[in-house]
Coordinates of C-alpha atoms in Angstrom, one line a residue:
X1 CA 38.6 48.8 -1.1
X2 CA 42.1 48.6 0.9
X3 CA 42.4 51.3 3.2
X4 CA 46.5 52.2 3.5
X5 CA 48.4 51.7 6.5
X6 CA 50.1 54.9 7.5
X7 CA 53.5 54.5 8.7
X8 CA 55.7 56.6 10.7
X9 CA 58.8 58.0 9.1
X10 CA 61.9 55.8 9.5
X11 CA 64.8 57.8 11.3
X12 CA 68.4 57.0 11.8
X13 CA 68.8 56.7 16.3
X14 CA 70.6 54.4 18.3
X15 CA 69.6 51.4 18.7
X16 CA 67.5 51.6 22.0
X17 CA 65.9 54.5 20.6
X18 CA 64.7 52.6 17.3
X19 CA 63.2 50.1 19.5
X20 CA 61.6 52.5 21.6
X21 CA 60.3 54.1 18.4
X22 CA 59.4 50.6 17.0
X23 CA 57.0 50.0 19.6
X24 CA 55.4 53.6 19.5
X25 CA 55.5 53.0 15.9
X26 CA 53.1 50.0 16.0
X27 CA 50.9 51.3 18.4
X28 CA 50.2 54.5 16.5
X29 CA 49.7 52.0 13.2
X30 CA 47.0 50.3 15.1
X31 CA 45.3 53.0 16.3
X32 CA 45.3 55.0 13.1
X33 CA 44.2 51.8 11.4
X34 CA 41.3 51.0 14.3
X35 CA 40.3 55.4 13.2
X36 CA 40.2 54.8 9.9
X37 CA 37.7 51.6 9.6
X38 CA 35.7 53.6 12.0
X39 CA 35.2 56.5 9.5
X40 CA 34.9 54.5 6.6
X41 CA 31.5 52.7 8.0
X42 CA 30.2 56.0 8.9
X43 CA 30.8 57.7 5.8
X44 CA 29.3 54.8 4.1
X45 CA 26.5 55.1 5.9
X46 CA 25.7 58.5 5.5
X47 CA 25.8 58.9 1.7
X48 CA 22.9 58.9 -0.7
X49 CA 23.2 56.2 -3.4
X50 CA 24.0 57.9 -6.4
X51 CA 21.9 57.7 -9.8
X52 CA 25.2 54.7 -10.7
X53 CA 23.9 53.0 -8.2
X54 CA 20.0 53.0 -8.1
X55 CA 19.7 50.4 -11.2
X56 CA 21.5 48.3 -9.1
X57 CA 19.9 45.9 -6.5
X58 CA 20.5 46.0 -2.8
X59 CA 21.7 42.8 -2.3
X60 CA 24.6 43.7 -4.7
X61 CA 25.8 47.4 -2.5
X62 CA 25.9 45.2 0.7
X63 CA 27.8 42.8 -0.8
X64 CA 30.2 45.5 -1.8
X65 CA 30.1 47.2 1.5
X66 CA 30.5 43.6 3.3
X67 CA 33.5 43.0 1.2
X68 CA 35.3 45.7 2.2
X69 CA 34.3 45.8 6.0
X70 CA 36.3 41.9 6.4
X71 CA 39.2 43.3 4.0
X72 CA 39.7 45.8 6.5
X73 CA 38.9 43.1 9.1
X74 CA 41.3 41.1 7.7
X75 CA 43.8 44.0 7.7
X76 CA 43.5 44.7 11.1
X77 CA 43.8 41.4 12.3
X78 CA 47.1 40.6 10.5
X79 CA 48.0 44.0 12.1
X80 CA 47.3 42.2 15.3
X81 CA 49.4 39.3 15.0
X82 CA 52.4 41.2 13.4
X83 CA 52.0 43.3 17.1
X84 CA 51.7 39.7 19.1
X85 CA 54.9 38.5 17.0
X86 CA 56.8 41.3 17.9
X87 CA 55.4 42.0 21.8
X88 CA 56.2 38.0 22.0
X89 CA 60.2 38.6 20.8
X90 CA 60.5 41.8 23.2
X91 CA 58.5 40.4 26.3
X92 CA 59.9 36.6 26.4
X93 CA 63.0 35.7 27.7
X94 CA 64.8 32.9 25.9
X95 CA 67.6 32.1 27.7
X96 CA 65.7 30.7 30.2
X97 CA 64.1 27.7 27.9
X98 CA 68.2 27.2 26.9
X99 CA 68.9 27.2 30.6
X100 CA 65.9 24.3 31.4
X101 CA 67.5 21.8 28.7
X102 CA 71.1 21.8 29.8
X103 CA 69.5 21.5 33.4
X104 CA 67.1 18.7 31.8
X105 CA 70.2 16.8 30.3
X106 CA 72.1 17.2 33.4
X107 CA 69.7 15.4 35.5
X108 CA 69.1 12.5 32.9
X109 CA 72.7 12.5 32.8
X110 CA 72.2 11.9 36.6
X111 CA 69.6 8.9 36.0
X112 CA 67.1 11.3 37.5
X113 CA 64.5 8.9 36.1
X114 CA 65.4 5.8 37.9
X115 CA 65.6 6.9 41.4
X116 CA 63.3 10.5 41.2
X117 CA 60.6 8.9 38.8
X118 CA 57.4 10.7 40.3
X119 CA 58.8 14.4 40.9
X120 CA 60.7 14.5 38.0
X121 CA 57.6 13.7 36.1
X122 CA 55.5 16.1 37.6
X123 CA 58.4 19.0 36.9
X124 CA 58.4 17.6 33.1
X125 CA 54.3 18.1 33.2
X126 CA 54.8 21.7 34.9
X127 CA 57.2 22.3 31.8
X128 CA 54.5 21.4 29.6
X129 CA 52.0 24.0 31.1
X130 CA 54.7 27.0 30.9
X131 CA 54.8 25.8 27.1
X132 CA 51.0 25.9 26.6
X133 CA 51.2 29.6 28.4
X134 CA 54.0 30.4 26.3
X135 CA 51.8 29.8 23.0
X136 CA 49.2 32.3 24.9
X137 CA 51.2 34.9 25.3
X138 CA 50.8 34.5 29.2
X139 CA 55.2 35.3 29.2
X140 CA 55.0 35.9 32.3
X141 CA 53.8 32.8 33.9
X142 CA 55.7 30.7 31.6
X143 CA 58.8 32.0 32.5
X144 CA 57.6 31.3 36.1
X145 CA 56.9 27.7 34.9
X146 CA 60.0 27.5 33.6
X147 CA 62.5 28.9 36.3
X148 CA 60.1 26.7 39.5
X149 CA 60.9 23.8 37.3
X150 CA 65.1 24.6 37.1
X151 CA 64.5 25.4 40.4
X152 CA 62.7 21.9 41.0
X153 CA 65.1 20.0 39.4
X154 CA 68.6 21.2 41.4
X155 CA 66.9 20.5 44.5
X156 CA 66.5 17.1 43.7
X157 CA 69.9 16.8 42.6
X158 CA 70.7 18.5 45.9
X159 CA 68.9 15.6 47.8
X160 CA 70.8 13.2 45.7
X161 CA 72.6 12.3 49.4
X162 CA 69.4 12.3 51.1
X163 CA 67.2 10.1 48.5
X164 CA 70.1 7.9 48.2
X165 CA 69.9 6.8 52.1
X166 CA 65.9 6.3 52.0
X167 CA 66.3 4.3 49.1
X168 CA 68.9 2.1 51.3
X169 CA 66.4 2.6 54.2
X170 CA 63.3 1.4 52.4
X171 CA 65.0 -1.5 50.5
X172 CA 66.8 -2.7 53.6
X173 CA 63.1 -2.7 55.2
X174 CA 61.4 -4.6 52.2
X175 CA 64.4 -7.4 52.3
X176 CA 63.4 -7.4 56.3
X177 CA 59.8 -8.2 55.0
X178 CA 61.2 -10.5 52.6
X179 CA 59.4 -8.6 49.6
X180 CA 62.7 -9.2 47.7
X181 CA 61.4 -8.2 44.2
X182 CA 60.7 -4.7 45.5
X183 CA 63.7 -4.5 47.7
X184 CA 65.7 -5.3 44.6
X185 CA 64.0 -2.9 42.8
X186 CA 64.6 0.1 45.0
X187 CA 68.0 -0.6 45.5
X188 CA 68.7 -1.2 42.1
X189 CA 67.5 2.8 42.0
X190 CA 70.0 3.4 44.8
X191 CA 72.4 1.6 42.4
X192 CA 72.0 4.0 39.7
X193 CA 72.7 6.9 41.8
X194 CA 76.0 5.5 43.5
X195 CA 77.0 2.1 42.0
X196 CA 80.6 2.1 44.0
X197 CA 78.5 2.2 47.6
X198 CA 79.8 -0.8 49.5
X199 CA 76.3 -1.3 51.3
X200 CA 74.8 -1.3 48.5
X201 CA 76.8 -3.9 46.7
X202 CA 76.4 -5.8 49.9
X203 CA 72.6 -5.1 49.8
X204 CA 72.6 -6.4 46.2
X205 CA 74.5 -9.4 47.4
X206 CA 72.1 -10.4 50.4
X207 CA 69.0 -9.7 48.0
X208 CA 70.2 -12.0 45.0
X209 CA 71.0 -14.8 47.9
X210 CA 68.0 -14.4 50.0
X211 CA 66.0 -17.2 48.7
X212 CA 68.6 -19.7 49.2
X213 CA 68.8 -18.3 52.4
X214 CA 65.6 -19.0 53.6
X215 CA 65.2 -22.5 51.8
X216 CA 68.3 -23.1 54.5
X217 CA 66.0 -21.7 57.3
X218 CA 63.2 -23.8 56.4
X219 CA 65.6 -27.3 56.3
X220 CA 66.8 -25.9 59.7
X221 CA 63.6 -25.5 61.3
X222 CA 62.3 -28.8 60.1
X223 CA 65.2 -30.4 61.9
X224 CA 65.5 -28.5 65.2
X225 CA 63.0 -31.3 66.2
X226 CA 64.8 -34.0 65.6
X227 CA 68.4 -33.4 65.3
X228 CA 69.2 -30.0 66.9
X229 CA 73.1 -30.6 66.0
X230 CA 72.0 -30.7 62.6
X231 CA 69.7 -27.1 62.6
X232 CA 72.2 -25.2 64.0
X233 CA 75.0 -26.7 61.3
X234 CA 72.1 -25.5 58.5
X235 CA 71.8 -22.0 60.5
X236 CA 75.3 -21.3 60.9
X237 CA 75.8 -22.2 57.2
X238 CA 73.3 -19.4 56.3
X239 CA 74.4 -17.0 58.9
X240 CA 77.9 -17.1 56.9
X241 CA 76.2 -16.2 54.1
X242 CA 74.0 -13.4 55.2
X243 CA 75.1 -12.4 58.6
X244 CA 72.8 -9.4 58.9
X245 CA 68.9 -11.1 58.7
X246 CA 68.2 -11.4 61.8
X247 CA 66.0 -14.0 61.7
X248 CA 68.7 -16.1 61.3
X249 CA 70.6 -14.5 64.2
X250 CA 67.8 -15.0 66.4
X251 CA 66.8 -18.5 65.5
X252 CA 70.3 -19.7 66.2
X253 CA 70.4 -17.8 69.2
X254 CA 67.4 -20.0 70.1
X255 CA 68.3 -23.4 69.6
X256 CA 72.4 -23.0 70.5
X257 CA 70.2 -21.8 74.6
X258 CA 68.1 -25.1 73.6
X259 CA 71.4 -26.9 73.1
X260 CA 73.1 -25.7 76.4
X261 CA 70.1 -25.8 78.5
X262 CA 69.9 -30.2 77.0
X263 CA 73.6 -30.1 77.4
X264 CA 73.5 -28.8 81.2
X265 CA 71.1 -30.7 82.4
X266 CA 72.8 -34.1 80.8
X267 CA 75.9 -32.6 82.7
X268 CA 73.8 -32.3 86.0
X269 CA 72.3 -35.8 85.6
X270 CA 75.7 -37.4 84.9
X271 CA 77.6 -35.4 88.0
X272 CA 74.6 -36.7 90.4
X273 CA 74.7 -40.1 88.8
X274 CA 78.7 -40.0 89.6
X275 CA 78.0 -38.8 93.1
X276 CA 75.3 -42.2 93.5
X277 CA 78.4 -44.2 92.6
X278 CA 80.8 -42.1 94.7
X279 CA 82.9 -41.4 91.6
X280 CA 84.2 -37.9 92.5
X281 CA 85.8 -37.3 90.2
X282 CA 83.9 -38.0 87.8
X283 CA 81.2 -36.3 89.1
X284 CA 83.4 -32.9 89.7
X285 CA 84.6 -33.2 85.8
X286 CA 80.9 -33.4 84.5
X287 CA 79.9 -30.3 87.1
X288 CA 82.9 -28.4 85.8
X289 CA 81.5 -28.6 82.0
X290 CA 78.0 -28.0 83.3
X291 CA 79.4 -24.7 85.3
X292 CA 80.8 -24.0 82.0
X293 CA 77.3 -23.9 79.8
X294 CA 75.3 -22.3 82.6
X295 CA 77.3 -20.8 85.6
X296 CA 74.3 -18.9 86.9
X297 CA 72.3 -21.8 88.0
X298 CA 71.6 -22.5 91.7
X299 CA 72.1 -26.4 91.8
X300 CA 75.4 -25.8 91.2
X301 CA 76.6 -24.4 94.1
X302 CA 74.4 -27.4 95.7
X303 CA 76.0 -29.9 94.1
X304 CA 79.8 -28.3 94.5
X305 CA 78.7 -28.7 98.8
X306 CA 77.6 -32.3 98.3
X307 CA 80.3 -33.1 96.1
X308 CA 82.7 -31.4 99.1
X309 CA 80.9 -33.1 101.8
X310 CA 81.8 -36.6 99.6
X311 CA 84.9 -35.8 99.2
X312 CA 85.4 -35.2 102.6
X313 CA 83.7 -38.5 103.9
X314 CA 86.0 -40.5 101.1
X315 CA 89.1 -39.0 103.1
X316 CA 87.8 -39.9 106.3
X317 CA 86.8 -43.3 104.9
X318 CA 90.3 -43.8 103.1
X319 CA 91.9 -42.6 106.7
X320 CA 90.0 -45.2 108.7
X321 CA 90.3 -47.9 106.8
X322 CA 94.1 -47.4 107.3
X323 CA 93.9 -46.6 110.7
X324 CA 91.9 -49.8 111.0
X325 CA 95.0 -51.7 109.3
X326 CA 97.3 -49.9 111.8
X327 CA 95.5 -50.9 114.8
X328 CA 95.3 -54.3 113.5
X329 CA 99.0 -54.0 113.5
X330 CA 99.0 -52.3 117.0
X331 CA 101.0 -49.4 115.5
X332 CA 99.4 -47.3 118.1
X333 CA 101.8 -44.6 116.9
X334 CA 100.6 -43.9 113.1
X335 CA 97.1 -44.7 114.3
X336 CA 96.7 -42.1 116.6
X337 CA 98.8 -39.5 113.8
X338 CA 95.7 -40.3 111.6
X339 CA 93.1 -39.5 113.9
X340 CA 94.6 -36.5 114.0
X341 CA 94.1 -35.9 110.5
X342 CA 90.4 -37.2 110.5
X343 CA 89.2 -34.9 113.1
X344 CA 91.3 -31.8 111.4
X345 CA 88.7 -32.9 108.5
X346 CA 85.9 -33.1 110.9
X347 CA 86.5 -32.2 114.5
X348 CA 82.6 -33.3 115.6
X349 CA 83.3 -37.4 114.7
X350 CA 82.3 -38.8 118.1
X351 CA 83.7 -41.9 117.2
X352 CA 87.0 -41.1 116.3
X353 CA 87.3 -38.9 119.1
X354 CA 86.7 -42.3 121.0
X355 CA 88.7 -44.2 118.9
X356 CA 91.8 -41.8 119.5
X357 CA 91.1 -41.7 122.8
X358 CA 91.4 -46.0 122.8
X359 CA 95.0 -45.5 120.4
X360 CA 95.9 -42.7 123.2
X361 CA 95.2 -45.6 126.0
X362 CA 97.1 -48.3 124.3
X363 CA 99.8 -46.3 123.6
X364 CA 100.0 -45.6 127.3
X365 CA 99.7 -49.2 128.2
X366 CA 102.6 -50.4 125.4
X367 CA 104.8 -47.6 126.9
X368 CA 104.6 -48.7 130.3
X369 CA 105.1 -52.8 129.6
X370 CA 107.8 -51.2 126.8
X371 CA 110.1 -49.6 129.5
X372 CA 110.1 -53.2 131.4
X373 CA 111.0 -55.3 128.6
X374 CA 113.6 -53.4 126.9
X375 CA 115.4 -52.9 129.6
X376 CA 114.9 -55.5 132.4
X377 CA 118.0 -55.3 133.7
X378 CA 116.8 -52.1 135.3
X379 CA 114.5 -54.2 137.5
X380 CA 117.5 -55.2 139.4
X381 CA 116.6 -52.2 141.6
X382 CA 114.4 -53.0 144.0
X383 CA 112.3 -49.5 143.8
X384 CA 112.6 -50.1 139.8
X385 CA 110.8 -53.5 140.3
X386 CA 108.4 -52.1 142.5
X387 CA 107.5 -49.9 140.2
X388 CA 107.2 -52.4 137.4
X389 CA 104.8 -54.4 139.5
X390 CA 102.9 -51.4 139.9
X391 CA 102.9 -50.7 135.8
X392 CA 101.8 -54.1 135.2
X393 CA 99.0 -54.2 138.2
X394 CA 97.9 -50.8 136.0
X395 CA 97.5 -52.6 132.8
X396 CA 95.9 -55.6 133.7
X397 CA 93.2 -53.3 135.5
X398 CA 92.7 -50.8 133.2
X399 CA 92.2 -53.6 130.3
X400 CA 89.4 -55.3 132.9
X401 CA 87.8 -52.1 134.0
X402 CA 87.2 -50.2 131.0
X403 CA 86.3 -53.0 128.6
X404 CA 84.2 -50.7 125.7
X405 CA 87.4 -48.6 125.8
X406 CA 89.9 -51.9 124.9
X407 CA 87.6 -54.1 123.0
X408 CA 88.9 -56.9 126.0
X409 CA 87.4 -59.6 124.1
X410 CA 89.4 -59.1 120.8
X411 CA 92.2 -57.9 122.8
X412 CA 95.5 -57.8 120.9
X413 CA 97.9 -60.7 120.4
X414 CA 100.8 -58.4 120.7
X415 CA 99.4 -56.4 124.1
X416 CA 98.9 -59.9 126.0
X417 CA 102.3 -61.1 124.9
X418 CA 104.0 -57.8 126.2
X419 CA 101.5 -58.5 129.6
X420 CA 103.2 -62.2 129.7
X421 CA 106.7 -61.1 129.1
X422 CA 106.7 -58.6 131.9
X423 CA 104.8 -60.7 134.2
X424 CA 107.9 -63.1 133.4
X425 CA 110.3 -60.2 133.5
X426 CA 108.9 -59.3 137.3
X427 CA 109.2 -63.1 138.5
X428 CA 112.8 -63.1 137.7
X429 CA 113.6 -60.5 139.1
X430 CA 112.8 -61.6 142.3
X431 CA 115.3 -64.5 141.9
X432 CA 118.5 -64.8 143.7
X433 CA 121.0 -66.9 141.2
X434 CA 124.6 -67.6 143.6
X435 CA 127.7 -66.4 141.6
X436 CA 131.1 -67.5 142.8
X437 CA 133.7 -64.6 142.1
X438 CA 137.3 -66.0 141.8
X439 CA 140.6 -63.9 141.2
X440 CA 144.4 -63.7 142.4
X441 CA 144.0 -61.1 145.1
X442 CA 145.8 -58.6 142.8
X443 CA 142.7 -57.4 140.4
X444 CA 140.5 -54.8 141.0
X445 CA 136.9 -56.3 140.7
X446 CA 134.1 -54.1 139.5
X447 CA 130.4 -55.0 138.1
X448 CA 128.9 -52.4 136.6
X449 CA 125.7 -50.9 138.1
X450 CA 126.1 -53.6 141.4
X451 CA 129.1 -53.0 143.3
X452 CA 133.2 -52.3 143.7
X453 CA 134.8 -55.5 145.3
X454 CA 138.2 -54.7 145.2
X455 CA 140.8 -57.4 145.6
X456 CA 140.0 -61.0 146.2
X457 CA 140.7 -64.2 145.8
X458 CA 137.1 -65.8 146.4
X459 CA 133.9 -64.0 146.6
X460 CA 130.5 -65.5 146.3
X461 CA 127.5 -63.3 145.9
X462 CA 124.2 -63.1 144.3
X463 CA 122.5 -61.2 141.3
X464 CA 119.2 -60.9 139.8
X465 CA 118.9 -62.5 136.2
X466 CA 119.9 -59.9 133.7
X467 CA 122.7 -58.5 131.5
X468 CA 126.2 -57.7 133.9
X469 CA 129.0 -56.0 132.6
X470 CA 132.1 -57.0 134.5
X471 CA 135.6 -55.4 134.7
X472 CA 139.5 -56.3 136.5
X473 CA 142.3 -54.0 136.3
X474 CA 145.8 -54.0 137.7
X475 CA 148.6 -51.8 136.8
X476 CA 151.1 -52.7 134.3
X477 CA 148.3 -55.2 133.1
X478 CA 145.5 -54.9 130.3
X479 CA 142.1 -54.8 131.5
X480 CA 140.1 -57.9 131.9
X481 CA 136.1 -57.2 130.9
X482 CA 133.3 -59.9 130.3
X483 CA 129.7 -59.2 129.7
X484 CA 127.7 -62.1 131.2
X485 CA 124.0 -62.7 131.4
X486 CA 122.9 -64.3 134.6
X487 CA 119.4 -66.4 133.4
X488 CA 116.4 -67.0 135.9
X489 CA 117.2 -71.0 135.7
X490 CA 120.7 -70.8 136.5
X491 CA 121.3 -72.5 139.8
X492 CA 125.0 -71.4 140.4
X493 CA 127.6 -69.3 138.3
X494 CA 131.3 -69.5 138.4
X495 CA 133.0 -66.6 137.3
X496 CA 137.0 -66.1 137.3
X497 CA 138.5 -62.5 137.0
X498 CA 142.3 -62.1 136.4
X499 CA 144.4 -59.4 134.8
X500 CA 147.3 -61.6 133.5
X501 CA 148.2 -59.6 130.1
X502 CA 150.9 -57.2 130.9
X503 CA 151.2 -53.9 128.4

């Protein structure tokens, strides 16, 4: 037996009123409903069984009675689920599962897979919850589920920036550990998010030619040991390639030091081996290009004094060999100029300051005999000649007296000649040679340097061998002038003086 569902008289309203008066409506129909299934049983119970029914068996009237206790059961629950329908299309907001799938297809628009694989999946899980609530009829919490995970979801997208510099971070530190598979992989996700980034392209780039790379590292370092030249050609070559792994930086950095350190010392050998051979410079040129590889080192500054102090003793060497050729030449003169020189190089020499102190002397001595011989004549005057003796007496005893100072047993050719030829000079001097003067007692006679004689017809007198400029003059008559030399070995000289060449 059906029990009927009593329904509450429809009413034209507005439409928030109707679904006000909906939702009263269905309550009332379930509590009315609930009332009436109550009374039912307890009627049931409380009749008699009527004569109809006392031929029947018992079984049969609780059949009957259980029949009609799950109709109404039945009833009731359909009652139930009509209610959940309609609570479910008042209490659940469905904009909100529109507004997770455009967000959704947004952010796999956005590869969100590729480079948010693990959050994304747990927001796509959290979806799946708020779904399983949703078929409970817990709205509440599903639409919770649903607007965390929209909420989820833009701030990933909001990180993009962020996740896109630790994906660069991390893969540039997996290339570092050379795990290039996973370096490639994560920034092949960084790829996906900005495919235009130049560092990434470049990252790409260094990834794809890393194992090249370090197949050129390995040839390097198995020839650093035996052809240096060679590793850091193979280094270089990959450091063009990828300039950033620094392994490669570092490792050339290495063996180029190696290379100048070789080179430097090989420059320092060969300057020192140039200074053993007194090649200067040759040994300055290989110092410069060992200054050049190294300028910090100390032995430079050692070798730059020895290679001074070389130089130096070269110069002075060079200067007295010259000297030597000078005094050899008894050019007193230039000698003593480059003494000068050598002690303006080095002023503590005690030999050359001996040495110029023997050029001083024979300059002294050559002076002295000098003034004698080139002008003997001179020695006509008798204080002149004693003076001359005197020079010469000086020379001969300062060659005798101060023998270490003249060297008297290798003394100079040209020094005893001068000695011989003043010694001559002196002798004739003291000779007397008779000169007859002749003229025609109307010539004025005059000999330069010795005396005025005036008119004459016959003079004899007497000069000193030497150089005589004599001169006659008379008015109205060109002068009459002879220059005659009056020799030590002339016995007699006849000398006629007459100004017979009228103007």
């Amino acid at each position: 037996m059906k029990t009927p569902i009593l329904k509450a008289p429809s009413q034209t309203q507005d439409p928030i009123k109707n679904n006000e008066n909906k939702k009263s409506n269905t309550l009332i129909i379930v509590v009315m409903a609930v009332i009436i299934c109550i009374l039912i049983i307890i009627i049931i119970s409380l009749l008699k069984p009527s004569p109809s029914l006392i031929d029947q068996s018992k079984e049969q009237q609780s059949k009957i009675i259980s029949n009609e206790i799950s109709e109404n059961k039945s009833i009731l629950l359909k009652e139930k689920d009509q209610i959940k329908e309609e609570k479910s299309a008042d209490f659940f907001n469905e904009e909100i599962k529109i507004k997770w799938m455009l967000k959704k297809n947004n952010a796999e628009a956005e590869n969100i897979l590729d480079w948010a694989e693990e959050p994304y999946k747990k927001i796509l899980k959290d979806i799946q919850q708020a779904d399983i609530l949703l078929k409970e009829n817990d709205f509440d919490n599903a639409e919770k589920g649903y607007q965390t995970a929209i909420k989820n979801v833009d701030e990933i997208l909001a990180n993009k920036t962020i996740i896109l510099e630790q994906l660069i971070v991390t893969g540039i530190t997996l290339l570092e550990q050379n795990k290039i598979n996973q370096a490639k992989e994560t920034i092949q996700k960084a790829e996906k998010i900005d495919a235009n980034n130049t560092q990434i392209k470049r990252l790409l780039q260094r990834i794809n030619h890393r194992k090249d790379v370090k197949k050129i590292v390995k040839q390097a370092e198995e020839q650093q040991e035996n052809d240096i030249n060679a590793a850091i050609s193979l280094l270089e070559k990959a450091f063009k390639i990828e300039p950033e792994y620094k392994i490669i930086s570092d490792n050339l950095a290495v063996l180029k030091n190696i290379k100048k350190q070789a080179e430097f010392n090989q420059a320092i050998d060969k300057t020192m081996k140039a200074l053993d051979r007194k090649k200067l410079s040759l040994a300055e040129k290989y110092l410069i290009q060992a200054e050049k590889l190294d300028p910090s080192q100390i032995i430079l500054k050692e070798l730059q004094q020895r290679i001074k102090k070389e130089q130096k003793n070269k110069k002075i060497r060079n200067l007295k060999y010259k000297t030597k050729i000078l005094e050899k030449n008894e050019q007193w003169l230039e000698a003593s100029q480059l003494y000068k020189k050598i002690l303006l190089i080095d002023p503590n020499l005690n030999t050359i300051l001996v040495a110029q102190q023997r050029v001083k002397a024979y300059i002294r001595l050559n002076n002295l005999l000098d003034a004698i011989i080139i002008k003997p004549e001179r020695l006509r005057n008798d204080k002149i000649l004693e003076k001359s003796k005197k020079s010469l007496q000086y020379v001969q005893s300062e060659i005798n007296n101060n023998s270490d100072l003249y060297y008297l047993k290798n003394i100079t050719p040209i020094l005893i000649k001068k000695i011989v030829q003043v010694k001559k000079i002196i002798s004739d001097a003291g000779i007397l040679v008779s000169v007859l003067l002749q003229s025609d007692n109307e010539t004025d006679i005059v000999i330069y340097q010795v005396a005025q004689y005036g008119k004459l017809t016959e003079k004899k007198i007497q000069l000193r061998p030497g150089k005589y400029t004599i001169v006659g003059s008379r008015a109205g008559y060109r002068d009459f002038r002879r220059l005659i030399t009056i020799r030590a070995s002339d016995k007699a000289r006849y000398i006629r003086i007459i100004c017979s060449e009228k103007i």
